Amino acid sequence: MDAESDREIFGNNASTALMPASNTKLATATAALTVLGPDHRFTTRVVYGDGTLTLTGGGDRVLTTDDLSALAKTAADGLSAAGLTSVKVRVDDSLFPEPALATGWTDGYFPDVVSPVRPLVVDGQ
């Protein structure tokens, strides 16, 4: 599904009920819906304060290079309009605590099978 339009991009037997690969995914999805609600969106923010522009990862797994470029342009335009010509830039990816890989996952899983759990991911990596 496209996150913006909610339009299906690809489906392979999408209407066929199948056994999930892992029941843990069902428990995780249920917990997320219960705690966060169905309307929750993970977002990446850019904030300015005390001379520092901070890119704050919020867990958005569909963030793209184009999205990041648009955030940078918006931030640069805002800073320019405020009369600023230079700032420090900082990346905050502290939303999710370590470890980034689950206990028990072998080194062979990464990066071909799983991605680390990080709040700031661009182009799915």
mmCIF file of C-alpha atoms in Angstrom:
data_model
loop_
_atom_site.group_PDB
_atom_site.id
_atom_site.type_symbol
_atom_site.label_atom_id
_atom_site.label_comp_id
_atom_site.label_asym_id
_atom_site.label_seq_id
_atom_site.Cartn_x
_atom_site.Cartn_y
_atom_site.Cartn_z
ATOM 1 C CA MET A 1 0.000 0.000 0.000
ATOM 2 C CA ASP A 2 1.155 3.508 -0.746
ATOM 3 C CA ALA A 3 1.341 5.298 2.622
ATOM 4 C CA GLU A 4 0.172 8.605 1.193
ATOM 5 C CA SER A 5 -2.745 7.606 -1.044
ATOM 6 C CA ASP A 6 -3.642 4.274 0.591
ATOM 7 C CA ARG A 7 -3.618 2.842 -2.954
ATOM 8 C CA GLU A 8 -2.509 -0.745 -3.478
ATOM 9 C CA ILE A 9 0.857 -0.831 -5.240
ATOM 10 C CA PHE A 10 1.353 -4.587 -5.373
ATOM 11 C CA GLY A 11 -0.661 -7.610 -4.384
ATOM 12 C CA ASN A 12 0.035 -11.295 -4.829
ATOM 13 C CA ASN A 13 -2.952 -13.435 -3.853
ATOM 14 C CA ALA A 14 -3.901 -10.534 -1.606
ATOM 15 C CA SER A 15 -7.421 -11.817 -0.994
ATOM 16 C CA THR A 16 -6.270 -15.346 -0.094
ATOM 17 C CA ALA A 17 -6.128 -16.042 3.642
ATOM 18 C CA LEU A 18 -2.808 -17.682 4.549
ATOM 19 C CA MET A 19 -1.005 -18.682 7.742
ATOM 20 C CA PRO A 20 1.208 -15.818 8.918
ATOM 21 C CA ALA A 21 4.925 -16.459 8.888
ATOM 22 C CA SER A 22 5.111 -15.548 12.570
ATOM 23 C CA ASN A 23 2.404 -15.239 15.202
ATOM 24 C CA THR A 24 4.541 -12.624 16.939
ATOM 25 C CA LYS A 25 3.641 -10.195 14.150
ATOM 26 C CA LEU A 26 -0.021 -10.534 15.101
ATOM 27 C CA ALA A 27 0.674 -9.759 18.768
ATOM 28 C CA THR A 28 2.874 -6.806 17.802
ATOM 29 C CA ALA A 29 0.237 -5.397 15.445
ATOM 30 C CA THR A 30 -2.486 -5.815 18.087
ATOM 31 C CA ALA A 31 -0.356 -4.094 20.726
ATOM 32 C CA ALA A 32 0.502 -1.223 18.359
ATOM 33 C CA LEU A 33 -3.138 -0.688 17.408
ATOM 34 C CA THR A 34 -4.200 -0.820 21.054
ATOM 35 C CA VAL A 35 -1.519 1.565 22.333
ATOM 36 C CA LEU A 36 -1.110 3.911 19.353
ATOM 37 C CA GLY A 37 -4.509 3.653 17.683
ATOM 38 C CA PRO A 38 -5.340 3.089 14.023
ATOM 39 C CA ASP A 39 -4.767 6.733 13.040
ATOM 40 C CA HIS A 40 -1.215 6.961 14.404
ATOM 41 C CA ARG A 41 1.449 7.943 11.876
ATOM 42 C CA PHE A 42 5.181 7.697 12.395
ATOM 43 C CA THR A 43 6.731 10.970 11.252
ATOM 44 C CA THR A 44 10.173 12.456 10.822
ATOM 45 C CA ARG A 45 10.517 16.018 12.040
ATOM 46 C CA VAL A 46 13.003 18.826 11.602
ATOM 47 C CA VAL A 47 13.227 21.208 14.552
ATOM 48 C CA TYR A 48 15.369 24.266 15.207
ATOM 49 C CA GLY A 49 16.549 25.467 18.585
ATOM 50 C CA ASP A 50 19.633 27.044 20.150
ATOM 51 C CA GLY A 51 21.475 27.341 16.838
ATOM 52 C CA THR A 52 20.979 23.678 15.936
ATOM 53 C CA LEU A 53 18.765 22.129 13.278
ATOM 54 C CA THR A 54 17.801 18.605 14.362
ATOM 55 C CA LEU A 55 16.443 15.848 12.149
ATOM 56 C CA THR A 56 14.385 13.690 14.524
ATOM 57 C CA GLY A 57 13.516 10.171 13.453
ATOM 58 C CA GLY A 58 10.037 9.082 14.425
ATOM 59 C CA GLY A 59 9.970 5.544 13.039
ATOM 60 C CA ASP A 60 8.696 6.348 9.526
ATOM 61 C CA ARG A 61 9.669 3.250 7.506
ATOM 62 C CA VAL A 62 8.503 4.765 4.203
ATOM 63 C CA LEU A 63 10.704 7.892 4.338
ATOM 64 C CA THR A 64 12.421 8.378 0.973
ATOM 65 C CA THR A 65 15.362 10.378 -0.307
ATOM 66 C CA ASP A 66 12.838 12.698 -1.990
ATOM 67 C CA ASP A 67 11.024 13.199 1.339
ATOM 68 C CA LEU A 68 14.326 13.996 3.036
ATOM 69 C CA SER A 69 15.205 16.479 0.274
ATOM 70 C CA ALA A 70 11.823 18.185 0.728
ATOM 71 C CA LEU A 71 12.383 18.403 4.513
ATOM 72 C CA ALA A 72 15.835 19.914 3.916
ATOM 73 C CA LYS A 73 14.475 22.474 1.448
ATOM 74 C CA THR A 74 11.649 23.495 3.782
ATOM 75 C CA ALA A 75 14.111 23.833 6.665
ATOM 76 C CA ALA A 76 16.600 25.832 4.573
ATOM 77 C CA ASP A 77 13.830 28.153 3.342
ATOM 78 C CA GLY A 78 12.631 28.713 6.912
ATOM 79 C CA LEU A 79 16.116 29.409 8.215
ATOM 80 C CA SER A 80 16.806 31.779 5.336
ATOM 81 C CA ALA A 81 13.525 33.637 5.958
ATOM 82 C CA ALA A 82 14.590 34.007 9.592
ATOM 83 C CA GLY A 83 17.878 35.601 8.454
ATOM 84 C CA LEU A 84 20.084 32.667 9.445
ATOM 85 C CA THR A 85 22.974 31.769 7.177
ATOM 86 C CA SER A 86 24.513 28.900 9.155
ATOM 87 C CA VAL A 87 23.444 26.369 11.762
ATOM 88 C CA LYS A 88 24.723 23.201 13.354
ATOM 89 C CA VAL A 89 22.975 20.079 12.066
ATOM 90 C CA ARG A 90 22.223 17.134 14.321
ATOM 91 C CA VAL A 91 20.506 13.776 13.775
ATOM 92 C CA ASP A 92 18.424 12.312 16.596
ATOM 93 C CA ASP A 93 17.659 8.622 16.176
ATOM 94 C CA SER A 94 17.196 7.892 19.867
ATOM 95 C CA LEU A 95 13.445 7.142 19.845
ATOM 96 C CA PHE A 96 13.948 3.364 19.900
ATOM 97 C CA PRO A 97 16.444 2.068 22.482
ATOM 98 C CA GLU A 98 19.177 -0.456 21.741
ATOM 99 C CA PRO A 99 19.507 -3.222 20.736
ATOM 100 C CA ALA A 100 18.682 -2.545 17.091
ATOM 101 C CA LEU A 101 18.571 -6.289 16.352
ATOM 102 C CA ALA A 102 16.563 -8.772 18.393
ATOM 103 C CA THR A 103 18.260 -11.071 20.860
ATOM 104 C CA GLY A 104 18.890 -14.392 19.190
ATOM 105 C CA TRP A 105 19.122 -13.071 15.648
ATOM 106 C CA THR A 106 22.270 -14.400 14.024
ATOM 107 C CA ASP A 107 24.733 -12.087 12.301
ATOM 108 C CA GLY A 108 23.757 -13.779 9.030
ATOM 109 C CA TYR A 109 20.266 -12.243 9.181
ATOM 110 C CA PHE A 110 21.583 -8.722 8.696
ATOM 111 C CA PRO A 111 21.383 -7.021 6.201
ATOM 112 C CA ASP A 112 19.854 -9.585 3.804
ATOM 113 C CA VAL A 113 16.936 -10.867 5.918
ATOM 114 C CA VAL A 114 16.203 -8.113 8.452
ATOM 115 C CA SER A 115 16.938 -4.441 8.971
ATOM 116 C CA PRO A 116 17.902 -2.970 12.328
ATOM 117 C CA VAL A 117 15.035 -1.366 14.232
ATOM 118 C CA ARG A 118 15.889 2.324 14.014
ATOM 119 C CA PRO A 119 13.643 5.409 14.106
ATOM 120 C CA LEU A 120 15.384 7.079 11.177
ATOM 121 C CA VAL A 121 15.486 5.014 7.997
ATOM 122 C CA VAL A 122 15.723 6.360 4.446
ATOM 123 C CA ASP A 123 14.642 4.315 1.420
ATOM 124 C CA GLY A 124 14.021 1.312 3.684
ATOM 125 C CA GLN A 125 17.638 1.026 4.788
#
